[in-house]
């Protein structure tokens, strides 16, 4: 069965509470439950991880090498700062779909830059929590084209 890791980065543990006008009122627990359900519908096992620590995210990406089929990654603000995350993705050789709840391109200029985008299969942003299901579908569709 297809095995996918959904990774949420810094501050996303506060989903539902944090700036709801930007990120909505859906909690991280609800997002993760929806990811697991979407995975079941698509014949995939989905495991979810959230951390506020860059090294934990890097370790999870490394651990996915050869053990997971793909990753959906919302790296939060590390998206815009972390060459280390970019290098981890490039080194892990696991397909990654980049995901953001908000449309980062319609926000502050510093959010327009993504270090994840050059090493991702693609990017989904601006669709709120529904973006996670879109990202899972996109990733699974991508994996099917490779088999
Ligand atoms: C989440 C964050 O925490 C921000 O730092 C990013 C992203 C956008 C999101 O939209 O999911 O800039």
CSV table of N, CA and C and ligand atoms in Angstrom, one decimal:
chain,number,residue,atom,x,y,z
A,1,UNK,N,0.8,-1.2,0.0
A,1,UNK,CA,0.0,0.0,0.0
A,1,UNK,C,0.9,1.3,0.0
A,2,UNK,N,0.4,2.2,-0.7
A,2,UNK,CA,1.2,3.5,-0.8
A,2,UNK,C,1.3,4.1,0.6
A,3,UNK,N,2.5,4.5,0.9
A,3,UNK,CA,2.8,5.0,2.3
A,3,UNK,C,3.2,6.5,2.2
A,4,UNK,N,2.4,7.4,2.8
A,4,UNK,CA,2.7,8.8,2.7
A,4,UNK,C,2.8,9.4,4.1
A,5,UNK,N,3.8,10.3,4.2
A,5,UNK,CA,3.9,11.1,5.4
A,5,UNK,C,3.5,12.6,5.1
A,6,UNK,N,2.6,13.0,6.0
A,6,UNK,CA,2.2,14.5,5.9
A,6,UNK,C,2.9,15.2,7.1
A,7,UNK,N,3.7,16.2,6.7
A,7,UNK,CA,4.5,16.9,7.7
A,7,UNK,C,4.0,18.3,7.8
A,8,UNK,N,3.8,18.7,9.0
A,8,UNK,CA,3.5,20.1,9.2
A,8,UNK,C,4.5,20.8,10.1
A,9,UNK,N,5.0,21.9,9.7
A,9,UNK,CA,6.1,22.6,10.4
A,9,UNK,C,5.6,23.6,11.5
A,10,UNK,N,6.5,24.6,11.8
A,10,UNK,CA,6.3,25.4,12.9
A,10,UNK,C,5.0,26.2,12.9
A,11,UNK,N,4.5,26.3,14.1
A,11,UNK,CA,3.2,27.1,14.4
A,11,UNK,C,1.9,26.4,13.9
A,12,UNK,N,2.1,25.3,13.1
A,12,UNK,CA,0.9,24.7,12.6
A,12,UNK,C,0.1,23.9,13.6
A,13,UNK,N,0.8,23.6,14.8
A,13,UNK,CA,0.1,23.0,15.9
A,13,UNK,C,-1.0,24.0,16.4
A,14,UNK,N,-0.9,25.2,16.1
A,14,UNK,CA,-1.9,26.2,16.6
A,14,UNK,C,-3.0,26.5,15.6
A,15,UNK,N,-3.1,25.6,14.5
A,15,UNK,CA,-4.2,25.8,13.5
A,15,UNK,C,-5.5,25.8,14.2
A,16,UNK,N,-6.4,26.7,13.8
A,16,UNK,CA,-7.7,26.8,14.4
A,16,UNK,C,-7.7,28.0,15.4
A,17,UNK,N,-6.6,28.2,16.0
A,17,UNK,CA,-6.5,29.3,17.0
A,17,UNK,C,-5.7,30.5,16.4
A,18,UNK,N,-4.7,30.2,15.6
A,18,UNK,CA,-3.7,31.1,15.1
A,18,UNK,C,-4.3,31.9,13.9
A,19,UNK,N,-4.4,33.2,14.0
A,19,UNK,CA,-4.8,34.0,12.8
A,19,UNK,C,-5.8,33.3,12.0
A,20,UNK,N,-7.0,33.1,12.5
A,20,UNK,CA,-8.0,32.3,11.8
A,20,UNK,C,-8.4,33.0,10.5
A,21,UNK,N,-8.2,34.4,10.4
A,21,UNK,CA,-8.6,35.1,9.2
A,21,UNK,C,-7.6,34.7,8.0
A,22,UNK,N,-6.5,34.1,8.4
A,22,UNK,CA,-5.5,33.7,7.4
A,22,UNK,C,-5.5,32.2,7.2
A,23,UNK,N,-5.6,31.5,8.3
A,23,UNK,CA,-5.4,30.0,8.3
A,23,UNK,C,-6.7,29.2,8.6
A,24,UNK,N,-7.7,29.9,8.9
A,24,UNK,CA,-9.0,29.2,9.1
A,24,UNK,C,-9.2,28.7,10.5
A,25,UNK,N,-10.3,28.1,10.7
A,25,UNK,CA,-10.7,27.6,12.1
A,25,UNK,C,-10.6,26.1,12.3
A,26,UNK,N,-10.1,25.4,11.2
A,26,UNK,CA,-9.9,24.0,11.3
A,26,UNK,C,-8.6,23.7,12.1
A,27,UNK,N,-8.7,22.8,13.1
A,27,UNK,CA,-7.6,22.5,13.9
A,27,UNK,C,-6.6,21.5,13.2
A,28,UNK,N,-5.4,21.4,13.7
A,28,UNK,CA,-4.5,20.4,13.2
A,28,UNK,C,-5.0,19.0,13.3
A,29,UNK,N,-5.6,18.7,14.4
A,29,UNK,CA,-6.2,17.4,14.6
A,29,UNK,C,-7.2,17.1,13.5
A,30,UNK,N,-8.0,18.0,13.2
A,30,UNK,CA,-9.0,17.8,12.2
A,30,UNK,C,-8.4,17.7,10.8
A,31,UNK,N,-7.4,18.5,10.5
A,31,UNK,CA,-6.6,18.4,9.3
A,31,UNK,C,-6.0,17.0,9.1
A,32,UNK,N,-5.4,16.5,10.2
A,32,UNK,CA,-4.7,15.2,10.2
A,32,UNK,C,-5.7,14.1,10.0
A,33,UNK,N,-6.9,14.2,10.7
A,33,UNK,CA,-7.9,13.2,10.5
A,33,UNK,C,-8.4,13.1,9.1
A,34,UNK,N,-8.6,14.3,8.5
A,34,UNK,CA,-9.0,14.4,7.1
A,34,UNK,C,-8.0,13.8,6.1
A,35,UNK,N,-6.7,14.0,6.5
A,35,UNK,CA,-5.6,13.4,5.6
A,35,UNK,C,-5.7,11.9,5.7
A,36,UNK,N,-5.9,11.3,6.9
A,36,UNK,CA,-5.9,9.9,7.0
A,36,UNK,C,-7.1,9.3,6.3
A,37,UNK,N,-8.3,10.0,6.4
A,37,UNK,CA,-9.5,9.6,5.6
A,37,UNK,C,-9.3,9.6,4.1
A,38,UNK,N,-8.7,10.7,3.7
A,38,UNK,CA,-8.5,10.9,2.2
A,38,UNK,C,-7.5,9.8,1.8
A,39,UNK,N,-6.5,9.5,2.6
A,39,UNK,CA,-5.6,8.4,2.2
A,39,UNK,C,-6.3,7.1,2.1
A,40,UNK,N,-7.3,6.8,3.0
A,40,UNK,CA,-8.0,5.5,2.9
A,40,UNK,C,-8.8,5.5,1.6
A,41,UNK,N,-9.4,6.6,1.2
A,41,UNK,CA,-10.2,6.7,0.0
A,41,UNK,C,-9.4,6.4,-1.2
A,42,UNK,N,-8.1,6.8,-1.1
A,42,UNK,CA,-7.2,6.7,-2.3
A,42,UNK,C,-6.3,5.5,-2.2
A,43,UNK,N,-6.5,4.6,-1.2
A,43,UNK,CA,-5.7,3.4,-1.1
A,43,UNK,C,-4.3,3.6,-0.5
A,44,UNK,N,-4.2,4.6,0.3
A,44,UNK,CA,-2.8,5.0,0.9
A,44,UNK,C,-2.9,5.0,2.4
A,45,UNK,N,-1.8,4.6,3.0
A,45,UNK,CA,-1.6,4.8,4.4
A,45,UNK,C,-1.0,6.2,4.6
A,46,UNK,N,-1.6,7.0,5.5
A,46,UNK,CA,-1.1,8.3,5.7
A,46,UNK,C,-0.7,8.4,7.2
A,47,UNK,N,0.5,8.9,7.4
A,47,UNK,CA,1.0,9.1,8.8
A,47,UNK,C,1.3,10.6,8.9
A,48,UNK,N,0.9,11.2,10.0
A,48,UNK,CA,1.1,12.7,10.2
A,48,UNK,C,2.1,13.0,11.3
A,49,UNK,N,2.8,14.1,11.0
A,49,UNK,CA,3.9,14.6,12.0
A,49,UNK,C,3.8,16.1,12.0
A,50,UNK,N,3.9,16.6,13.2
A,50,UNK,CA,4.1,18.1,13.3
A,50,UNK,C,5.2,18.4,14.2
A,51,UNK,N,6.0,19.3,13.8
A,51,UNK,CA,7.1,19.8,14.8
A,51,UNK,C,7.4,21.3,14.5
A,52,UNK,N,7.8,21.9,15.6
A,52,UNK,CA,8.2,23.3,15.5
A,52,UNK,C,9.8,23.4,15.3
A,53,UNK,N,10.4,22.2,15.2
A,53,UNK,CA,11.9,22.2,15.2
A,53,UNK,C,12.4,21.8,13.8
A,54,UNK,N,13.2,22.6,13.2
A,54,UNK,CA,13.8,22.3,11.9
A,54,UNK,C,14.5,21.0,11.8
A,55,UNK,N,15.3,20.6,12.8
A,55,UNK,CA,16.0,19.4,12.8
A,55,UNK,C,15.1,18.2,12.8
A,56,UNK,N,14.0,18.3,13.5
A,56,UNK,CA,13.0,17.2,13.6
A,56,UNK,C,12.4,16.9,12.2
A,57,UNK,N,12.2,18.0,11.5
A,57,UNK,CA,11.6,17.9,10.1
A,57,UNK,C,12.6,17.3,9.2
A,58,UNK,N,13.9,17.7,9.3
A,58,UNK,CA,15.0,17.2,8.5
A,58,UNK,C,15.1,15.7,8.8
A,59,UNK,N,15.1,15.3,10.1
A,59,UNK,CA,15.3,13.9,10.4
A,59,UNK,C,14.1,13.1,9.8
A,60,UNK,N,12.9,13.6,9.9
A,60,UNK,CA,11.8,12.9,9.3
A,60,UNK,C,11.9,12.7,7.8
A,61,UNK,N,12.4,13.7,7.1
A,61,UNK,CA,12.6,13.6,5.7
A,61,UNK,C,13.7,12.6,5.4
A,62,UNK,N,14.8,12.6,6.1
A,62,UNK,CA,15.8,11.6,6.0
A,62,UNK,C,15.3,10.2,6.2
A,63,UNK,N,14.5,10.0,7.3
A,63,UNK,CA,14.0,8.7,7.6
A,63,UNK,C,13.0,8.2,6.6
A,64,UNK,N,12.5,9.1,5.7
A,64,UNK,CA,11.5,8.7,4.7
A,64,UNK,C,12.2,8.1,3.5
A,65,UNK,N,13.5,8.3,3.4
A,65,UNK,CA,14.3,7.7,2.3
A,65,UNK,C,14.2,6.2,2.3
A,66,UNK,N,13.6,5.6,1.2
A,66,UNK,CA,13.5,4.2,1.1
A,66,UNK,C,12.4,3.6,2.0
A,67,UNK,N,11.7,4.4,2.8
A,67,UNK,CA,10.7,3.8,3.6
A,67,UNK,C,9.3,4.4,3.3
A,68,UNK,N,9.2,5.6,2.7
A,68,UNK,CA,7.9,6.1,2.4
A,68,UNK,C,7.9,6.3,0.9
A,69,UNK,N,6.7,6.4,0.3
A,69,UNK,CA,6.5,6.6,-1.1
A,69,UNK,C,6.5,8.1,-1.4
A,70,UNK,N,6.1,8.9,-0.5
A,70,UNK,CA,6.0,10.4,-0.8
A,70,UNK,C,5.7,11.2,0.5
A,71,UNK,N,5.8,12.5,0.4
A,71,UNK,CA,5.6,13.4,1.5
A,71,UNK,C,4.8,14.6,1.0
A,72,UNK,N,3.8,14.9,1.8
A,72,UNK,CA,3.1,16.2,1.7
A,72,UNK,C,3.7,17.1,2.8
A,73,UNK,N,4.3,18.3,2.4
A,73,UNK,CA,5.0,19.1,3.3
A,73,UNK,C,4.5,20.5,3.4
A,74,UNK,N,4.0,20.9,4.6
A,74,UNK,CA,3.8,22.3,4.9
A,74,UNK,C,4.9,22.7,5.8
A,75,UNK,N,5.9,23.3,5.3
A,75,UNK,CA,7.1,23.6,6.2
A,75,UNK,C,6.9,25.0,6.9
A,76,UNK,N,5.7,25.6,6.8
A,76,UNK,CA,5.4,26.8,7.5
A,76,UNK,C,6.5,27.8,7.1
A,77,UNK,N,7.0,28.6,8.1
A,77,UNK,CA,7.9,29.7,7.8
A,77,UNK,C,9.3,29.2,7.3
A,78,UNK,N,9.6,27.9,7.6
A,78,UNK,CA,10.9,27.3,7.2
A,78,UNK,C,10.9,27.3,5.6
A,79,UNK,N,9.7,27.3,5.0
A,79,UNK,CA,9.6,27.3,3.5
A,79,UNK,C,10.5,28.5,3.0
A,80,UNK,N,10.4,29.6,3.7
A,80,UNK,CA,11.1,30.8,3.1
A,80,UNK,C,12.5,31.0,3.6
A,81,UNK,N,13.0,30.1,4.5
A,81,UNK,CA,14.3,30.3,5.1
A,81,UNK,C,15.3,29.2,5.0
A,82,UNK,N,14.7,27.9,4.8
A,82,UNK,CA,15.5,26.8,5.1
A,82,UNK,C,16.2,26.1,3.9
A,83,UNK,N,17.4,26.4,3.6
A,83,UNK,CA,18.2,25.7,2.6
A,83,UNK,C,18.4,24.3,3.1
A,84,UNK,N,18.5,24.1,4.5
A,84,UNK,CA,18.7,22.8,5.0
A,84,UNK,C,17.6,21.9,4.7
A,85,UNK,N,16.3,22.4,4.7
A,85,UNK,CA,15.2,21.5,4.4
A,85,UNK,C,15.3,21.2,2.9
A,86,UNK,N,15.6,22.2,2.0
A,86,UNK,CA,15.7,21.9,0.6
A,86,UNK,C,16.7,20.8,0.4
A,87,UNK,N,17.9,20.9,1.0
A,87,UNK,CA,18.9,19.9,0.8
A,87,UNK,C,18.5,18.5,1.3
A,88,UNK,N,17.7,18.5,2.4
A,88,UNK,CA,17.2,17.2,2.9
A,88,UNK,C,16.3,16.6,1.9
A,89,UNK,N,15.4,17.4,1.3
A,89,UNK,CA,14.5,16.8,0.3
A,89,UNK,C,15.3,16.3,-0.9
A,90,UNK,N,16.3,17.1,-1.3
A,90,UNK,CA,17.1,16.7,-2.5
A,90,UNK,C,17.8,15.4,-2.2
A,91,UNK,N,18.2,15.2,-0.9
A,91,UNK,CA,19.0,14.1,-0.6
A,91,UNK,C,18.2,12.8,-0.3
A,92,UNK,N,16.9,13.0,0.1
A,92,UNK,CA,16.1,11.9,0.4
A,92,UNK,C,15.5,11.1,-0.8
A,93,UNK,N,15.5,11.8,-1.9
A,93,UNK,CA,14.9,11.1,-3.1
A,93,UNK,C,13.6,10.5,-2.9
A,94,UNK,N,12.7,11.3,-2.2
A,94,UNK,CA,11.3,10.9,-2.0
A,94,UNK,C,10.5,12.1,-2.5
A,95,UNK,N,9.5,11.8,-3.4
A,95,UNK,CA,8.7,12.9,-4.0
A,95,UNK,C,8.0,13.7,-2.9
A,96,UNK,N,8.1,15.0,-3.0
A,96,UNK,CA,7.5,15.9,-2.0
A,96,UNK,C,6.5,16.9,-2.8
A,97,UNK,N,5.3,17.0,-2.2
A,97,UNK,CA,4.4,18.0,-2.7
A,97,UNK,C,4.4,19.1,-1.6
A,98,UNK,N,4.7,20.3,-2.0
A,98,UNK,CA,4.7,21.5,-1.1
A,98,UNK,C,3.2,22.0,-1.0
A,99,UNK,N,2.9,22.3,0.2
A,99,UNK,CA,1.5,22.7,0.6
A,99,UNK,C,1.5,23.9,1.5
A,100,UNK,N,0.6,24.8,1.2
A,100,UNK,CA,0.3,25.9,2.1
A,100,UNK,C,-1.2,26.2,2.2
A,101,UNK,N,-1.6,26.5,3.3
A,101,UNK,CA,-3.1,26.8,3.5
A,101,UNK,C,-3.4,28.1,2.8
A,102,UNK,N,-2.5,29.1,3.0
A,102,UNK,CA,-2.7,30.4,2.4
A,102,UNK,C,-2.1,30.5,1.0
A,103,UNK,N,-2.4,31.5,0.3
A,103,UNK,CA,-1.8,31.8,-1.0
A,103,UNK,C,-0.5,32.6,-0.7
A,104,UNK,N,0.6,32.0,-0.6
A,104,UNK,CA,1.8,32.7,-0.2
A,104,UNK,C,2.2,33.7,-1.2
A,105,UNK,N,1.8,33.6,-2.4
A,105,UNK,CA,2.1,34.5,-3.5
A,105,UNK,C,1.3,35.8,-3.4
A,106,UNK,N,0.2,35.8,-2.7
A,106,UNK,CA,-0.6,37.0,-2.6
A,106,UNK,C,-0.4,37.7,-1.2
A,107,UNK,N,0.6,37.2,-0.5
A,107,UNK,CA,0.9,37.8,0.8
A,107,UNK,C,2.2,38.6,0.8
A,108,UNK,N,2.8,38.8,1.9
A,108,UNK,CA,4.0,39.6,2.0
A,108,UNK,C,5.1,39.1,1.0
A,109,UNK,N,5.9,40.0,0.5
A,109,UNK,CA,7.0,39.6,-0.4
A,109,UNK,C,7.9,38.5,0.1
A,110,UNK,N,8.2,38.6,1.4
A,110,UNK,CA,9.1,37.5,1.9
A,110,UNK,C,8.5,36.1,1.9
A,111,UNK,N,7.2,36.0,1.7
A,111,UNK,CA,6.6,34.7,1.6
A,111,UNK,C,6.6,34.2,0.2
A,112,UNK,N,6.9,35.0,-0.8
A,112,UNK,CA,6.9,34.6,-2.2
A,112,UNK,C,8.0,33.6,-2.5
A,113,UNK,N,9.1,33.7,-1.7
A,113,UNK,CA,10.3,32.8,-2.0
A,113,UNK,C,10.0,31.5,-1.3
A,114,UNK,N,10.2,30.4,-2.0
A,114,UNK,CA,10.1,29.1,-1.4
A,114,UNK,C,11.4,28.3,-1.7
A,115,UNK,N,12.1,27.9,-0.7
A,115,UNK,CA,13.3,27.0,-0.9
A,115,UNK,C,12.9,25.6,-1.1
A,116,UNK,N,11.6,25.3,-0.9
A,116,UNK,CA,11.1,23.9,-1.1
A,116,UNK,C,10.7,23.7,-2.6
A,117,UNK,N,10.2,24.8,-3.2
A,117,UNK,CA,9.7,24.6,-4.6
A,117,UNK,C,10.6,24.0,-5.6
A,118,UNK,N,11.9,24.4,-5.6
A,118,UNK,CA,12.8,23.8,-6.6
A,118,UNK,C,13.0,22.3,-6.5
A,119,UNK,N,12.7,21.7,-5.3
A,119,UNK,CA,13.0,20.3,-5.1
A,119,UNK,C,11.7,19.5,-4.9
A,120,UNK,N,10.5,20.2,-5.1
A,120,UNK,CA,9.2,19.6,-4.9
A,120,UNK,C,8.7,19.2,-6.3
A,121,UNK,N,7.8,18.2,-6.3
A,121,UNK,CA,7.1,17.8,-7.5
A,121,UNK,C,6.2,19.0,-7.9
A,122,UNK,N,5.6,19.6,-7.0
A,122,UNK,CA,4.7,20.8,-7.3
A,122,UNK,C,4.3,21.4,-6.0
A,123,UNK,N,3.5,22.5,-6.2
A,123,UNK,CA,3.1,23.3,-5.0
A,123,UNK,C,1.6,23.6,-5.1
A,124,UNK,N,0.9,23.4,-3.9
A,124,UNK,CA,-0.5,23.7,-3.8
A,124,UNK,C,-0.6,24.7,-2.7
A,125,UNK,N,-1.3,25.8,-3.0
A,125,UNK,CA,-1.5,26.9,-1.9
A,125,UNK,C,-2.7,27.6,-2.2
A,126,UNK,N,-3.3,28.1,-1.1
A,126,UNK,CA,-4.4,29.1,-1.2
A,126,UNK,C,-5.8,28.4,-1.0
A,127,UNK,N,-5.8,27.1,-0.8
A,127,UNK,CA,-7.1,26.4,-0.7
A,127,UNK,C,-7.5,26.0,0.7
A,128,UNK,N,-6.8,26.6,1.7
A,128,UNK,CA,-7.1,26.2,3.1
A,128,UNK,C,-6.9,24.8,3.3
A,129,UNK,N,-7.6,24.2,4.3
A,129,UNK,CA,-7.4,22.8,4.7
A,129,UNK,C,-7.7,21.8,3.5
A,130,UNK,N,-8.6,22.2,2.6
A,130,UNK,CA,-8.9,21.4,1.5
A,130,UNK,C,-7.6,21.1,0.6
A,131,UNK,N,-6.6,22.0,0.8
A,131,UNK,CA,-5.4,21.8,0.0
A,131,UNK,C,-4.7,20.5,0.4
A,132,UNK,N,-4.8,20.0,1.6
A,132,UNK,CA,-4.2,18.8,2.0
A,132,UNK,C,-4.7,17.6,1.2
A,133,UNK,N,-6.0,17.6,1.0
A,133,UNK,CA,-6.6,16.5,0.2
A,133,UNK,C,-6.2,16.6,-1.3
A,134,UNK,N,-6.1,17.9,-1.8
A,134,UNK,CA,-5.6,18.1,-3.1
A,134,UNK,C,-4.2,17.6,-3.3
A,135,UNK,N,-3.4,17.9,-2.3
A,135,UNK,CA,-2.0,17.5,-2.3
A,135,UNK,C,-1.8,16.0,-2.3
A,136,UNK,N,-2.6,15.3,-1.5
A,136,UNK,CA,-2.5,13.9,-1.4
A,136,UNK,C,-2.9,13.3,-2.8
A,137,UNK,N,-4.0,13.8,-3.4
A,137,UNK,CA,-4.4,13.3,-4.7
A,137,UNK,C,-3.3,13.6,-5.7
A,138,UNK,N,-2.7,14.8,-5.7
A,138,UNK,CA,-1.7,15.1,-6.6
A,138,UNK,C,-0.5,14.2,-6.5
A,139,UNK,N,-0.1,13.9,-5.2
A,139,UNK,CA,1.1,13.1,-5.0
A,139,UNK,C,0.8,11.7,-5.4
A,140,UNK,N,-0.4,11.1,-5.1
A,140,UNK,CA,-0.7,9.7,-5.4
A,140,UNK,C,-0.8,9.6,-7.0
A,141,UNK,N,-1.4,10.6,-7.6
A,141,UNK,CA,-1.4,10.6,-9.1
A,141,UNK,C,0.0,10.6,-9.7
A,142,UNK,N,0.9,11.4,-9.1
A,142,UNK,CA,2.2,11.5,-9.5
A,142,UNK,C,2.9,10.1,-9.4
A,143,UNK,N,2.7,9.5,-8.2
A,143,UNK,CA,3.3,8.2,-8.0
A,143,UNK,C,2.9,7.2,-9.0
A,144,UNK,N,1.6,7.3,-9.3
A,144,UNK,CA,1.0,6.3,-10.3
A,144,UNK,C,1.6,6.4,-11.6
A,145,UNK,N,2.0,7.6,-12.0
A,145,UNK,CA,2.6,7.8,-13.4
A,145,UNK,C,4.0,7.2,-13.4
A,146,UNK,N,4.6,7.0,-12.2
A,146,UNK,CA,6.0,6.5,-12.2
A,146,UNK,C,6.1,5.0,-12.1
A,147,UNK,N,4.9,4.3,-11.9
A,147,UNK,CA,5.0,2.8,-11.7
A,147,UNK,C,4.6,2.1,-13.0
B,1,LIG,C1,2.1,28.6,7.0
B,1,LIG,C2,3.0,29.4,7.7
B,1,LIG,O1,3.2,29.2,9.0
B,1,LIG,C3,3.6,30.6,7.1
B,1,LIG,O2,4.9,30.9,7.7
B,1,LIG,C4,3.8,30.4,5.6
B,1,LIG,C5,2.0,28.7,5.5
B,1,LIG,C6,2.5,30.0,5.0
B,1,LIG,C7,0.6,28.3,5.1
B,1,LIG,O3,-0.1,29.1,4.4
B,1,LIG,O4,0.2,27.2,5.4
B,1,LIG,O5,4.2,31.7,5.1
